Short mmCIF file of C-alpha atoms in Angstrom, two decimals:
data_model
loop_
_atom_site.label_atom_id
_atom_site.label_comp_id
_atom_site.label_asym_id
_atom_site.label_seq_id
_atom_site.Cartn_x
_atom_site.Cartn_y
_atom_site.Cartn_z
CA MET K 1 -12.87 19.96 -23.50
CA LYS K 2 -13.54 17.78 -20.17
CA LYS K 3 -14.92 19.93 -17.08
CA LEU K 4 -12.62 19.56 -14.25
CA ALA K 5 -13.71 21.44 -10.91
CA ILE K 6 -10.98 21.35 -7.98
CA ILE K 7 -12.68 21.62 -4.50
CA GLY K 8 -10.88 23.82 -1.96
CA ALA K 9 -8.64 25.27 -4.47
CA SER K 10 -7.07 27.87 -2.41
CA GLY K 11 -6.09 25.49 0.18
CA LEU K 12 -2.78 23.95 0.46
CA VAL K 13 -3.44 20.72 -1.19
CA GLY K 14 -5.84 22.75 -3.78
CA GLN K 15 -3.33 25.18 -4.72
CA THR K 16 -0.67 23.04 -4.96
CA ILE K 17 -2.81 20.66 -7.66
CA LEU K 18 -2.78 24.08 -9.36
CA ASP K 19 0.87 23.77 -9.70
CA VAL K 20 1.12 20.19 -10.53
CA LEU K 21 -1.44 20.92 -13.48
CA PHE K 22 0.71 23.74 -15.03
CA GLU K 23 4.05 22.07 -14.55
CA GLU K 24 2.91 18.71 -16.13
CA ASN K 25 1.33 21.02 -19.40
CA LEU K 26 -2.09 19.69 -18.00
CA MET K 27 -3.41 23.35 -17.56
CA ASN K 28 -5.08 23.76 -21.20
CA GLU K 29 -6.31 19.82 -21.51
CA PHE K 30 -9.64 20.53 -18.89
CA ASP K 31 -11.73 23.53 -18.40
CA ILE K 32 -11.32 24.35 -15.15
CA THR K 33 -12.94 25.67 -12.30
CA LEU K 34 -11.71 26.47 -8.69
CA VAL K 35 -14.65 25.89 -5.99
CA VAL K 36 -13.74 27.62 -2.64
CA SER K 37 -15.54 28.55 0.81
CA ASN K 38 -16.69 31.69 1.33
CA LYS K 39 -13.75 33.28 2.77
CA SER K 40 -11.74 33.06 -0.49
CA LEU K 41 -14.66 34.01 -2.62
CA GLY K 42 -14.22 36.47 -5.57
CA LYS K 43 -10.67 36.36 -5.14
CA GLN K 44 -8.77 35.40 -8.53
CA VAL K 45 -5.42 33.42 -9.31
CA MET K 46 -3.18 33.38 -12.32
CA TYR K 47 -1.55 30.48 -13.99
CA GLY K 48 0.43 31.00 -17.37
CA ASN K 49 -1.88 33.62 -19.60
CA LYS K 50 -5.09 32.14 -17.82
CA ILE K 51 -6.90 34.19 -14.96
CA PHE K 52 -9.19 31.81 -12.89
CA ARG K 53 -11.61 33.53 -10.26
CA TYR K 54 -13.18 31.22 -7.13
CA VAL K 55 -16.59 30.56 -7.29
CA LEU K 56 -18.49 29.09 -4.55
CA LEU K 57 -19.85 25.51 -3.51
CA ASN K 58 -23.39 25.44 -3.84
CA GLU K 59 -26.12 23.31 -5.53
CA ARG K 60 -26.40 25.67 -8.66
CA LEU K 61 -22.70 24.69 -8.97
CA LEU K 62 -23.92 21.15 -9.98
CA GLN K 63 -25.73 22.05 -13.38
CA GLN K 64 -22.64 22.28 -14.71
CA ASN K 65 -22.26 18.74 -15.26
CA PHE K 66 -18.51 18.28 -14.60
CA ASP K 67 -16.60 15.19 -16.01
CA TYR K 68 -14.23 15.57 -13.24
CA ALA K 69 -13.69 16.55 -9.36
CA ILE K 70 -10.71 16.57 -7.34
CA PHE K 71 -12.09 17.50 -3.74
CA SER K 72 -9.25 18.73 -1.18
CA SER K 73 -11.65 20.32 1.86
CA GLY K 74 -11.84 17.73 3.92
CA ASP K 75 -13.84 14.66 5.37
CA GLU K 76 -17.39 16.75 6.11
CA VAL K 77 -17.04 18.78 2.96
CA SER K 78 -16.53 14.92 1.00
CA LYS K 79 -19.57 13.24 2.64
CA GLU K 80 -21.66 15.91 1.86
CA TRP K 81 -20.63 16.49 -1.92
CA VAL K 82 -18.87 13.81 -3.46
CA PRO K 83 -22.31 11.84 -4.10
CA LYS K 84 -23.69 14.51 -5.10
CA PHE K 85 -21.56 15.74 -8.03
CA VAL K 86 -21.28 11.52 -8.54
CA GLU K 87 -25.05 11.63 -9.48
CA ARG K 88 -24.41 14.27 -11.91
CA GLY K 89 -21.91 12.17 -14.08
CA SER K 90 -18.83 13.26 -12.10
CA ILE K 91 -15.26 11.03 -11.41
CA VAL K 92 -14.49 11.93 -8.57
CA ILE K 93 -10.92 11.69 -6.93
CA ASP K 94 -11.03 12.08 -3.29
CA ASN K 95 -8.40 13.23 -0.70
CA SER K 96 -10.08 13.19 1.89
CA ASN K 97 -10.17 9.95 4.73
CA ALA K 98 -13.96 10.24 3.90
CA PHE K 99 -14.00 6.94 1.76
CA ARG K 100 -10.99 5.36 1.95
CA ARG K 101 -12.31 2.51 4.09
CA GLU K 102 -14.92 1.75 1.79
CA LYS K 103 -14.53 -1.71 0.27
CA THR K 104 -16.16 -0.90 -3.01
CA ILE K 105 -14.01 2.35 -3.18
CA PRO K 106 -10.74 2.01 -4.70
CA LEU K 107 -7.60 3.68 -2.71
CA VAL K 108 -5.13 4.14 -5.33
CA VAL K 109 -1.87 5.03 -5.55
CA PRO K 110 -1.18 4.95 -9.71
CA GLU K 111 2.19 3.48 -9.70
CA ILE K 112 0.76 0.51 -7.90
CA ASN K 113 -2.60 -0.20 -8.37
CA PHE K 114 -4.27 2.30 -10.84
CA ASN K 115 -5.90 -1.10 -12.16
CA SER K 116 -7.94 -1.34 -9.22
CA ILE K 117 -10.22 1.24 -10.62
CA LYS K 118 -13.15 -0.44 -12.59
CA TYR K 119 -15.14 0.90 -15.53
CA ASN K 120 -18.24 2.05 -13.27
CA ASP K 121 -16.54 3.15 -10.51
CA LYS K 122 -17.22 6.90 -9.75
CA ILE K 123 -15.43 7.16 -6.55
CA ILE K 124 -11.32 7.03 -6.08
CA SER K 125 -9.98 7.81 -2.67
CA ASN K 126 -6.14 9.16 -2.45
CA PRO K 127 -4.34 8.00 0.74
CA ASN K 128 -3.05 9.79 3.17
CA CYS K 129 0.07 11.50 2.77
CA SER K 130 2.09 9.47 4.86
CA THR K 131 1.12 6.11 3.14
CA ILE K 132 1.90 6.97 -0.22
CA GLN K 133 5.36 8.05 0.13
CA LEU K 134 5.97 4.66 2.19
CA ILE K 135 4.00 2.54 0.25
CA VAL K 136 6.01 3.05 -3.15
CA VAL K 137 8.83 1.71 -1.35
CA LEU K 138 6.92 -0.97 0.19
CA GLU K 139 5.68 -2.15 -3.26
CA LYS K 140 8.85 -2.39 -4.86
CA LEU K 141 10.24 -4.17 -1.96
CA LEU K 142 7.77 -7.21 -2.21
CA LYS K 143 10.03 -7.88 -5.53
CA LEU K 144 12.37 -9.41 -2.99
CA SER K 145 10.55 -11.55 -0.74
CA LYS K 146 7.03 -11.16 1.47
CA MET K 147 7.19 -8.96 4.25
CA LYS K 148 6.38 -9.84 7.68
CA ASP K 149 6.67 -6.94 9.69
CA VAL K 150 6.73 -3.06 9.14
CA VAL K 151 7.55 -0.35 11.93
CA VAL K 152 7.81 3.29 10.88
CA SER K 153 8.00 6.46 12.95
CA SER K 154 7.33 9.55 10.93
CA TYR K 155 8.15 13.04 11.51
CA GLN K 156 5.81 15.40 9.78
CA SER K 157 5.31 18.51 8.98
CA VAL K 158 3.19 21.28 9.85
CA SER K 159 1.77 22.52 6.19
CA GLY K 160 0.02 18.50 6.81
CA ALA K 161 -2.22 19.98 9.23
CA GLY K 162 -3.35 22.81 6.69
CA LYS K 163 -3.09 26.92 6.62
CA GLU K 164 -3.64 27.74 9.92
CA ALA K 165 -1.25 25.06 11.54
CA LEU K 166 1.64 26.98 9.44
CA LEU K 167 0.50 30.60 10.91
CA ASP K 168 0.97 28.60 13.95
CA LEU K 169 4.25 27.36 13.33
CA LYS K 170 5.59 31.48 11.78
CA ASN K 171 3.87 33.19 14.62
CA LYS K 172 5.01 31.04 17.33
CA THR K 173 1.37 30.80 18.52
CA ASN K 174 -0.92 27.88 19.36
CA ASN K 175 -4.57 28.81 17.42
CA TYR K 176 -4.69 25.53 15.80
CA PHE K 177 -2.19 23.48 17.84
CA ASP K 178 -3.12 22.78 21.84
CA VAL K 179 0.59 23.37 22.42
CA SER K 180 3.14 25.78 20.23
CA ILE K 181 4.50 23.69 17.58
CA TYR K 182 7.40 25.96 17.56
CA CYS K 183 10.74 24.86 18.83
CA ASN K 184 8.81 21.91 20.19
CA ILE K 185 7.39 18.33 18.56
CA ILE K 186 3.92 17.01 19.51
CA PRO K 187 4.30 13.07 19.33
CA GLN K 188 0.54 12.61 18.70
CA ILE K 189 -1.11 13.59 15.61
CA GLY K 190 -5.23 13.13 15.76
CA SER K 191 -6.83 11.41 18.15
CA VAL K 192 -6.44 8.37 20.46
CA LEU K 193 -8.30 5.13 19.50
CA GLU K 194 -9.55 3.14 22.17
CA ASN K 195 -6.20 0.57 21.17
CA GLY K 196 -3.79 3.76 22.15
CA PHE K 197 -2.90 4.11 18.49
CA CYS K 198 -3.94 7.77 17.42
CA THR K 199 -5.98 8.72 14.29
CA GLU K 200 -3.08 9.19 11.88
CA GLU K 201 -1.21 6.19 12.74
CA ASP K 202 -4.17 4.11 12.28
CA LYS K 203 -4.61 5.44 8.78
CA ILE K 204 -0.93 4.34 7.72
CA MET K 205 -1.54 0.98 9.14
CA PHE K 206 -4.87 0.28 7.32
CA GLU K 207 -4.31 1.65 4.45
CA THR K 208 -1.06 0.25 3.41
CA LYS K 209 -3.05 -3.49 3.92
CA LYS K 210 -5.42 -2.03 1.74
CA ILE K 211 -3.75 -1.18 -0.86
CA LEU K 212 -0.86 -3.82 -0.61
CA SER K 213 -3.11 -6.42 -0.49
CA GLU K 214 -0.65 -7.90 2.27
CA LYS K 215 -0.63 -9.78 5.74
CA LEU K 216 2.04 -7.79 7.00
CA ASN K 217 2.06 -6.64 10.48
CA ILE K 218 2.62 -3.25 10.78
CA VAL K 219 2.49 -0.57 13.36
CA ALA K 220 3.26 3.03 13.09
CA THR K 221 4.28 6.35 15.37
CA THR K 222 3.22 9.80 14.14
CA VAL K 223 5.15 12.82 15.38
CA ARG K 224 4.20 16.39 14.07
CA VAL K 225 7.45 18.69 14.02
CA PRO K 226 8.28 22.07 13.42
CA ILE K 227 9.12 22.18 9.80
CA PRO K 228 6.83 23.88 7.18
CA TYR K 229 6.70 21.01 4.05
CA CYS K 230 8.19 17.44 4.30
CA HIS K 231 7.28 14.48 5.69
CA GLY K 232 10.17 12.07 6.92
CA GLU K 233 9.85 8.39 7.68
CA SER K 234 12.07 6.27 9.23
CA VAL K 235 11.58 2.28 8.40
CA TYR K 236 12.04 -1.01 9.83
CA VAL K 237 11.14 -3.94 7.86
CA ARG K 238 11.61 -7.48 8.61
CA PHE K 239 11.20 -9.92 5.76
CA GLU K 240 9.66 -13.56 5.35
CA LYS K 241 13.00 -14.93 3.51
CA GLU K 242 16.64 -13.41 3.64
CA VAL K 243 17.18 -11.03 0.89
CA ASP K 244 20.81 -9.83 -0.95
CA PHE K 245 21.43 -6.65 0.41
CA ASN K 246 23.08 -5.51 -2.50
CA LYS K 247 19.77 -5.96 -4.45
CA VAL K 248 17.66 -3.68 -2.13
CA LYS K 249 18.86 -0.34 -4.02
CA ASP K 250 18.26 -1.37 -7.51
CA VAL K 251 15.24 -2.72 -6.67
CA ILE K 252 14.05 0.35 -5.14
CA LYS K 253 15.38 2.97 -7.61
CA CYS K 254 12.43 4.16 -10.13
CA ASP K 255 11.66 6.86 -11.77
CA TYR K 256 9.74 8.28 -9.08
CA ILE K 257 12.40 7.39 -6.39
CA ASP K 258 15.82 8.29 -5.82
CA VAL K 259 17.99 6.09 -3.72
CA CYS K 260 20.58 8.37 -1.99
CA ASP K 261 23.52 7.69 -0.34
CA GLU K 262 23.89 11.26 1.38
CA LEU K 263 21.59 12.94 3.28
CA ILE K 264 18.42 14.54 2.08
CA TYR K 265 16.86 17.54 3.54
CA PRO K 266 13.65 18.77 3.21
CA GLU K 267 14.43 21.67 1.44
CA ASP K 268 15.97 19.44 -1.39
CA CYS K 269 12.93 18.20 -1.98
CA VAL K 270 10.50 20.55 -1.35
CA LYS K 271 9.92 21.19 -5.12
CA SER K 272 9.59 17.43 -6.19
CA ASN K 273 7.51 15.04 -6.76
CA LYS K 274 9.30 12.18 -5.87
CA THR K 275 10.02 10.08 -2.99
CA TYR K 276 13.78 10.15 -1.73
CA VAL K 277 15.09 7.24 0.29
CA PHE K 278 18.11 7.40 1.69
CA ARG K 279 20.15 6.28 5.13
CA LEU K 280 19.44 2.58 3.94
CA ARG K 281 21.11 -0.21 6.62
CA LYS K 282 21.45 -3.98 6.71
CA VAL K 283 20.29 -5.55 10.05
CA SER K 284 20.27 -8.83 9.24
CA ASN K 285 20.09 -10.89 6.33
CA LYS K 286 16.13 -10.90 6.92
CA GLU K 287 16.05 -6.85 8.26
CA ILE K 288 16.63 -3.70 6.90
CA MET K 289 16.27 -0.12 7.92
CA PHE K 290 15.97 3.04 5.68
CA PHE K 291 14.84 6.52 6.22
CA VAL K 292 12.47 7.98 3.57
CA LEU K 293 11.55 11.41 2.85
CA ALA K 294 9.26 13.54 0.29
CA ASN K 295 6.99 16.15 -0.40
CA ASN K 296 3.41 16.00 1.93
CA LEU K 297 1.93 18.07 -0.59
CA ARG K 298 3.11 17.16 -4.05
CA ARG K 299 4.11 13.42 -3.51
CA GLY K 300 1.57 12.72 -0.76
CA ALA K 301 -1.47 14.63 -2.10
CA ALA K 302 -1.55 16.77 -5.02
CA TYR K 303 0.88 14.78 -7.42
CA ASN K 304 -1.17 11.28 -6.81
CA ALA K 305 -4.41 12.70 -7.17
CA VAL K 306 -3.26 14.50 -10.91
CA GLU K 307 -1.52 11.69 -11.61
CA ILE K 308 -5.39 9.65 -11.29
CA LEU K 309 -6.66 11.92 -13.68
CA ARG K 310 -4.10 11.28 -15.65
CA LYS K 311 -4.34 7.95 -16.23
CA LEU K 312 -8.14 8.17 -16.23
CA ILE K 313 -7.83 10.34 -19.27
CA GLU K 314 -5.35 8.23 -20.84
CA ASN K 315 -7.48 5.02 -20.11
CA ASN K 316 -10.90 6.81 -21.39
#
């Protein structure tokens, strides 16, 4: 049985990874070790008939020589510990931003570019949550025509910032955010760069181009909104050629994307791994607009990581 370590297992994404493994009947495929920080050390969790005890991330843990590891503990932990796991023979799927810009490390959405993973690749980067739900739709639209311009405005839930941010929303405090997120919006996610874009916007723009390998012009605005789960995105696309609007819905729809005529709300997809597209509009023969909604912890993180893991196993 393959050994799997989940680093950051007590966090929101880590817990969702366990949920997805259980729901996809993959829990029994691995000898799973849940790795956490000191805060959660000694606690335990039950999935099905299995009890898992949290263990500490330390040098002694590396002696277990894990076959696979999924990291969901932030940039600094990944920078320090991912190379150590790789050195001990692990294949690592990393949810942080630590390796996404490395040219030699694949940035993977398995439905789109799993084949970018080479035989000797030991680190695989999971894209940003907002990128994933956007890019699965854009990749489908490329069947109609290459795209010239993409403008995206995101409405991102508080869970994208972690447990402390969720507590701010629940308790109407601002211990995590600089201002209270309750009944408020924060039109900037991350720090502002020299070009005026914030780091979350920069991630979407860079990662979309890297994954699609397209020379499209993409700009983004990211906004934190006072809901616990699911990210929404308003998207404008201008194609290089004229497209048949009547074909857009059929091109997008697939087993992991639902195209809906009715409005979809976060509560409708909070337990779903799918991406939802609705409010599809024709602007001109070369321009369309639509809205995208998905669970940021599932489709935007945990499900993507588990699907990468599944395909790695299937492809030996």
